[in-house]
């Protein structure tokens, strides 16, 4: 199990614990935790509605793919630490990270 912190659109932070042996994405865990993540494309990096900002722990997550960067760069708000939650796998590298929700809050 890994534990990371999620900051919602209102600035509230909550620790989330997730299994790191099931191949889940951060997007799936956020949706299961009932955060307002649209994830319109279902995790294929085509819509960017699962946009998050990695406030702490970015170095361990690896680099964004070209497809992911294409989607992120098209957003009105794009940060150097922006990622798509669907492209981040739950793994020990995520342990201790702080993730801020940035996608549409619908």
Short mmCIF file of N, CA and C in Angstrom, two decimals:
data_model
loop_
_atom_site.label_atom_id
_atom_site.label_comp_id
_atom_site.label_asym_id
_atom_site.label_seq_id
_atom_site.Cartn_x
_atom_site.Cartn_y
_atom_site.Cartn_z
N UNK A 1 0.85 -1.19 0.00
CA UNK A 1 0.00 0.00 0.00
C UNK A 1 0.88 1.24 0.00
N UNK A 2 0.42 2.26 -0.72
CA UNK A 2 1.10 3.54 -0.70
C UNK A 2 0.12 4.59 -0.20
N UNK A 3 0.67 5.63 0.39
CA UNK A 3 -0.14 6.73 0.90
C UNK A 3 0.34 8.02 0.25
N UNK A 4 -0.61 8.78 -0.27
CA UNK A 4 -0.30 10.08 -0.85
C UNK A 4 -1.40 11.04 -0.46
N UNK A 5 -1.15 12.32 -0.65
CA UNK A 5 -2.11 13.35 -0.25
C UNK A 5 -2.73 13.98 -1.49
N UNK A 6 -4.04 14.19 -1.42
CA UNK A 6 -4.77 14.84 -2.50
C UNK A 6 -5.32 16.16 -2.00
N UNK A 7 -5.06 17.22 -2.75
CA UNK A 7 -5.62 18.54 -2.45
C UNK A 7 -6.73 18.80 -3.45
N UNK A 8 -7.94 19.06 -2.94
CA UNK A 8 -9.08 19.29 -3.84
C UNK A 8 -9.12 20.73 -4.32
N UNK A 9 -10.16 21.06 -5.08
CA UNK A 9 -10.28 22.40 -5.66
C UNK A 9 -10.45 23.51 -4.62
N UNK A 10 -10.90 23.13 -3.42
CA UNK A 10 -11.08 24.10 -2.35
C UNK A 10 -9.85 24.23 -1.44
N UNK A 11 -8.80 23.47 -1.74
CA UNK A 11 -7.58 23.53 -0.93
C UNK A 11 -7.56 22.57 0.24
N UNK A 12 -8.61 21.75 0.37
CA UNK A 12 -8.66 20.75 1.44
C UNK A 12 -7.76 19.57 1.08
N UNK A 13 -6.99 19.09 2.04
CA UNK A 13 -6.09 17.96 1.80
C UNK A 13 -6.56 16.73 2.56
N UNK A 14 -6.41 15.58 1.90
CA UNK A 14 -6.78 14.31 2.51
C UNK A 14 -5.77 13.25 2.09
N UNK A 15 -5.35 12.42 3.04
CA UNK A 15 -4.46 11.31 2.72
C UNK A 15 -5.27 10.17 2.13
N UNK A 16 -4.73 9.58 1.08
CA UNK A 16 -5.36 8.45 0.40
C UNK A 16 -4.40 7.28 0.45
N UNK A 17 -4.93 6.13 0.77
CA UNK A 17 -4.12 4.90 0.76
C UNK A 17 -4.63 4.04 -0.39
N UNK A 18 -3.71 3.52 -1.20
CA UNK A 18 -4.10 2.73 -2.36
C UNK A 18 -3.14 1.55 -2.53
N UNK A 19 -3.65 0.43 -3.04
CA UNK A 19 -2.79 -0.73 -3.27
C UNK A 19 -1.86 -0.48 -4.45
N UNK A 20 -0.60 -0.87 -4.31
CA UNK A 20 0.36 -0.65 -5.38
C UNK A 20 0.65 -1.92 -6.18
N UNK A 21 -0.20 -2.94 -6.00
CA UNK A 21 0.04 -4.21 -6.69
C UNK A 21 -1.12 -4.61 -7.61
N UNK A 22 -1.99 -3.65 -7.96
CA UNK A 22 -3.15 -3.97 -8.79
C UNK A 22 -3.10 -3.31 -10.17
N UNK A 23 -2.06 -2.54 -10.45
CA UNK A 23 -1.96 -1.89 -11.76
C UNK A 23 -2.93 -0.74 -11.95
N UNK A 24 -3.40 -0.16 -10.87
CA UNK A 24 -4.35 0.96 -10.96
C UNK A 24 -3.64 2.25 -11.35
N UNK A 25 -4.39 3.14 -11.98
CA UNK A 25 -3.87 4.48 -12.25
C UNK A 25 -4.35 5.42 -11.16
N UNK A 26 -3.69 6.55 -11.06
CA UNK A 26 -4.10 7.58 -10.10
C UNK A 26 -5.53 8.03 -10.41
N UNK A 27 -5.88 8.14 -11.68
CA UNK A 27 -7.23 8.52 -12.07
C UNK A 27 -8.26 7.56 -11.49
N UNK A 28 -8.01 6.26 -11.59
CA UNK A 28 -8.96 5.27 -11.07
C UNK A 28 -9.13 5.39 -9.57
N UNK A 29 -8.04 5.63 -8.87
CA UNK A 29 -8.11 5.78 -7.41
C UNK A 29 -8.85 7.06 -7.04
N UNK A 30 -8.61 8.15 -7.77
CA UNK A 30 -9.31 9.40 -7.49
C UNK A 30 -10.81 9.25 -7.71
N UNK A 31 -11.20 8.59 -8.80
CA UNK A 31 -12.62 8.37 -9.06
C UNK A 31 -13.24 7.48 -7.98
N UNK A 32 -12.53 6.42 -7.60
CA UNK A 32 -13.04 5.51 -6.56
C UNK A 32 -13.15 6.21 -5.21
N UNK A 33 -12.32 7.23 -5.01
CA UNK A 33 -12.37 8.01 -3.76
C UNK A 33 -13.38 9.16 -3.85
N UNK A 34 -14.15 9.17 -4.94
CA UNK A 34 -15.24 10.11 -5.17
C UNK A 34 -14.79 11.55 -5.34
N UNK A 35 -13.59 11.75 -5.90
CA UNK A 35 -13.17 13.10 -6.29
C UNK A 35 -13.82 13.42 -7.63
N UNK A 36 -14.09 14.70 -7.89
CA UNK A 36 -14.77 15.09 -9.14
C UNK A 36 -13.82 15.07 -10.34
N UNK A 37 -13.43 13.88 -10.75
CA UNK A 37 -12.55 13.72 -11.91
C UNK A 37 -13.41 13.15 -13.04
N UNK A 38 -13.55 13.91 -14.13
CA UNK A 38 -14.41 13.47 -15.22
C UNK A 38 -13.85 12.24 -15.94
N UNK A 39 -12.58 12.29 -16.31
CA UNK A 39 -11.94 11.18 -17.02
C UNK A 39 -12.78 10.73 -18.21
N UNK A 40 -13.14 11.68 -19.04
CA UNK A 40 -14.04 11.44 -20.17
C UNK A 40 -13.55 10.35 -21.11
N UNK A 41 -12.24 10.28 -21.35
CA UNK A 41 -11.72 9.31 -22.32
C UNK A 41 -11.43 7.95 -21.70
N UNK A 42 -11.62 7.82 -20.41
CA UNK A 42 -11.41 6.54 -19.76
C UNK A 42 -9.97 6.14 -19.56
N UNK A 43 -9.06 7.09 -19.58
CA UNK A 43 -7.67 6.79 -19.27
C UNK A 43 -6.76 6.65 -20.47
N UNK A 44 -7.17 7.18 -21.62
CA UNK A 44 -6.38 7.03 -22.84
C UNK A 44 -5.55 8.27 -23.18
N UNK A 45 -5.48 9.24 -22.27
CA UNK A 45 -4.72 10.48 -22.47
C UNK A 45 -5.23 11.27 -23.67
N UNK A 46 -6.55 11.30 -23.85
CA UNK A 46 -7.14 12.01 -24.99
C UNK A 46 -7.94 13.24 -24.61
N UNK A 47 -8.24 13.43 -23.32
CA UNK A 47 -9.15 14.52 -22.97
C UNK A 47 -8.60 15.51 -21.95
N UNK A 48 -7.68 15.11 -21.13
CA UNK A 48 -7.05 15.95 -20.09
C UNK A 48 -8.01 16.40 -19.00
N UNK A 49 -9.15 15.70 -18.84
CA UNK A 49 -10.07 16.06 -17.75
C UNK A 49 -9.63 15.47 -16.41
N UNK A 50 -8.52 14.74 -16.42
CA UNK A 50 -7.96 14.21 -15.16
C UNK A 50 -6.66 14.94 -14.81
N UNK A 51 -6.55 16.18 -15.27
CA UNK A 51 -5.37 17.01 -15.04
C UNK A 51 -5.12 17.19 -13.55
N UNK A 52 -3.89 16.91 -13.12
CA UNK A 52 -3.47 17.14 -11.74
C UNK A 52 -2.12 17.86 -11.77
N UNK A 53 -1.79 18.45 -10.65
CA UNK A 53 -0.47 19.06 -10.48
C UNK A 53 0.22 18.30 -9.35
N UNK A 54 1.43 17.85 -9.61
CA UNK A 54 2.19 17.13 -8.60
C UNK A 54 2.98 18.17 -7.80
N UNK A 55 2.50 18.47 -6.59
CA UNK A 55 3.13 19.50 -5.77
C UNK A 55 4.40 18.99 -5.11
N UNK A 56 4.39 17.71 -4.70
CA UNK A 56 5.56 17.09 -4.07
C UNK A 56 5.68 15.66 -4.59
N UNK A 57 6.90 15.23 -4.86
CA UNK A 57 7.12 13.85 -5.28
C UNK A 57 7.19 13.64 -6.78
N UNK A 58 7.32 14.72 -7.55
CA UNK A 58 7.32 14.61 -9.01
C UNK A 58 8.50 13.81 -9.54
N UNK A 59 9.65 13.92 -8.92
CA UNK A 59 10.86 13.30 -9.45
C UNK A 59 10.75 11.79 -9.59
N UNK A 60 10.03 11.15 -8.70
CA UNK A 60 9.93 9.70 -8.75
C UNK A 60 8.93 9.17 -9.76
N UNK A 61 8.14 10.05 -10.37
CA UNK A 61 7.07 9.60 -11.26
C UNK A 61 7.50 9.43 -12.70
N UNK A 62 8.69 9.83 -13.04
CA UNK A 62 9.12 9.74 -14.44
C UNK A 62 8.60 10.90 -15.26
N UNK A 63 8.99 10.91 -16.50
CA UNK A 63 8.60 12.00 -17.40
C UNK A 63 7.27 11.70 -18.07
N UNK A 64 6.55 12.76 -18.41
CA UNK A 64 5.31 12.61 -19.17
C UNK A 64 5.64 12.18 -20.60
N UNK A 65 4.78 11.37 -21.19
CA UNK A 65 4.96 10.95 -22.58
C UNK A 65 4.60 12.11 -23.52
N UNK A 66 4.98 11.99 -24.77
CA UNK A 66 4.65 13.02 -25.76
C UNK A 66 3.14 13.19 -25.91
N UNK A 67 2.40 12.09 -25.89
CA UNK A 67 0.94 12.17 -26.01
C UNK A 67 0.35 12.92 -24.82
N UNK A 68 0.86 12.62 -23.63
CA UNK A 68 0.39 13.31 -22.43
C UNK A 68 0.72 14.80 -22.50
N UNK A 69 1.93 15.13 -22.90
CA UNK A 69 2.33 16.53 -23.02
C UNK A 69 1.49 17.28 -24.04
N UNK A 70 1.14 16.63 -25.14
CA UNK A 70 0.29 17.26 -26.16
C UNK A 70 -1.04 17.70 -25.54
N UNK A 71 -1.64 16.84 -24.72
CA UNK A 71 -2.91 17.17 -24.08
C UNK A 71 -2.73 18.27 -23.04
N UNK A 72 -1.68 18.16 -22.25
CA UNK A 72 -1.45 19.15 -21.19
C UNK A 72 -1.18 20.53 -21.76
N UNK A 73 -0.40 20.61 -22.82
CA UNK A 73 -0.04 21.90 -23.39
C UNK A 73 -1.22 22.60 -24.05
N UNK A 74 -2.30 21.87 -24.32
CA UNK A 74 -3.51 22.47 -24.90
C UNK A 74 -4.44 23.04 -23.83
N UNK A 75 -4.13 22.82 -22.57
CA UNK A 75 -4.98 23.30 -21.48
C UNK A 75 -4.78 24.80 -21.25
N UNK A 76 -5.84 25.48 -20.79
CA UNK A 76 -5.68 26.91 -20.45
C UNK A 76 -4.74 27.13 -19.26
N UNK A 77 -4.73 26.18 -18.32
CA UNK A 77 -3.81 26.24 -17.17
C UNK A 77 -2.89 25.05 -17.24
N UNK A 78 -1.63 25.32 -17.49
CA UNK A 78 -0.63 24.25 -17.59
C UNK A 78 0.56 24.65 -16.75
N UNK A 79 1.01 23.75 -15.89
CA UNK A 79 2.11 24.01 -14.97
C UNK A 79 3.26 23.06 -15.28
N UNK A 80 4.49 23.43 -14.94
CA UNK A 80 5.62 22.52 -15.17
C UNK A 80 5.44 21.16 -14.49
N UNK A 81 4.69 21.13 -13.41
CA UNK A 81 4.47 19.87 -12.69
C UNK A 81 3.11 19.25 -12.99
N UNK A 82 2.48 19.68 -14.10
CA UNK A 82 1.20 19.12 -14.51
C UNK A 82 1.36 17.71 -15.06
N UNK A 83 0.39 16.86 -14.77
CA UNK A 83 0.35 15.50 -15.31
C UNK A 83 -1.11 15.12 -15.51
N UNK A 84 -1.32 14.07 -16.28
CA UNK A 84 -2.65 13.46 -16.39
C UNK A 84 -2.69 12.29 -15.42
N UNK A 85 -3.69 12.27 -14.55
CA UNK A 85 -3.79 11.23 -13.54
C UNK A 85 -3.91 9.84 -14.15
N UNK A 86 -4.46 9.77 -15.37
CA UNK A 86 -4.61 8.46 -16.01
C UNK A 86 -3.28 7.87 -16.43
N UNK A 87 -2.24 8.67 -16.50
CA UNK A 87 -0.93 8.22 -16.95
C UNK A 87 0.03 7.94 -15.79
N UNK A 88 -0.44 8.11 -14.56
CA UNK A 88 0.39 7.84 -13.38
C UNK A 88 -0.10 6.55 -12.75
N UNK A 89 0.75 5.55 -12.72
CA UNK A 89 0.42 4.27 -12.09
C UNK A 89 0.67 4.35 -10.58
N UNK A 90 -0.21 3.71 -9.83
CA UNK A 90 -0.02 3.63 -8.38
C UNK A 90 1.16 2.70 -8.13
N UNK A 91 2.21 3.26 -7.57
CA UNK A 91 3.42 2.48 -7.28
C UNK A 91 4.10 3.11 -6.08
N UNK A 92 5.14 2.48 -5.60
CA UNK A 92 5.84 3.00 -4.42
C UNK A 92 6.43 4.38 -4.67
N UNK A 93 6.66 4.73 -5.95
CA UNK A 93 7.18 6.07 -6.27
C UNK A 93 6.19 7.17 -5.90
N UNK A 94 4.92 6.82 -5.80
CA UNK A 94 3.87 7.79 -5.46
C UNK A 94 3.75 8.00 -3.95
N UNK A 95 4.37 7.12 -3.16
CA UNK A 95 4.27 7.19 -1.71
C UNK A 95 4.80 8.54 -1.20
N UNK A 96 3.97 9.25 -0.44
CA UNK A 96 4.35 10.53 0.12
C UNK A 96 4.13 11.73 -0.79
N UNK A 97 3.68 11.49 -2.02
CA UNK A 97 3.45 12.59 -2.96
C UNK A 97 2.26 13.44 -2.54
N UNK A 98 2.23 14.67 -3.02
CA UNK A 98 1.08 15.56 -2.82
C UNK A 98 0.57 15.93 -4.21
N UNK A 99 -0.70 15.62 -4.46
CA UNK A 99 -1.33 15.81 -5.76
C UNK A 99 -2.45 16.82 -5.62
N UNK A 100 -2.45 17.84 -6.48
CA UNK A 100 -3.53 18.84 -6.47
C UNK A 100 -4.42 18.62 -7.68
N UNK A 101 -5.74 18.54 -7.46
CA UNK A 101 -6.67 18.40 -8.56
C UNK A 101 -6.71 19.68 -9.37
N UNK A 102 -6.60 19.57 -10.67
CA UNK A 102 -6.63 20.74 -11.54
C UNK A 102 -7.68 20.63 -12.63
N UNK A 103 -8.17 19.45 -12.90
CA UNK A 103 -9.15 19.26 -13.96
C UNK A 103 -10.46 19.96 -13.61
N UNK A 104 -11.37 19.93 -14.58
CA UNK A 104 -12.68 20.53 -14.36
C UNK A 104 -13.35 19.87 -13.16
N UNK A 105 -13.96 20.68 -12.32
CA UNK A 105 -14.58 20.12 -11.11
C UNK A 105 -16.07 19.87 -11.32
N UNK A 106 -16.39 19.05 -12.30
CA UNK A 106 -17.79 18.70 -12.59
C UNK A 106 -18.06 17.28 -12.21
#
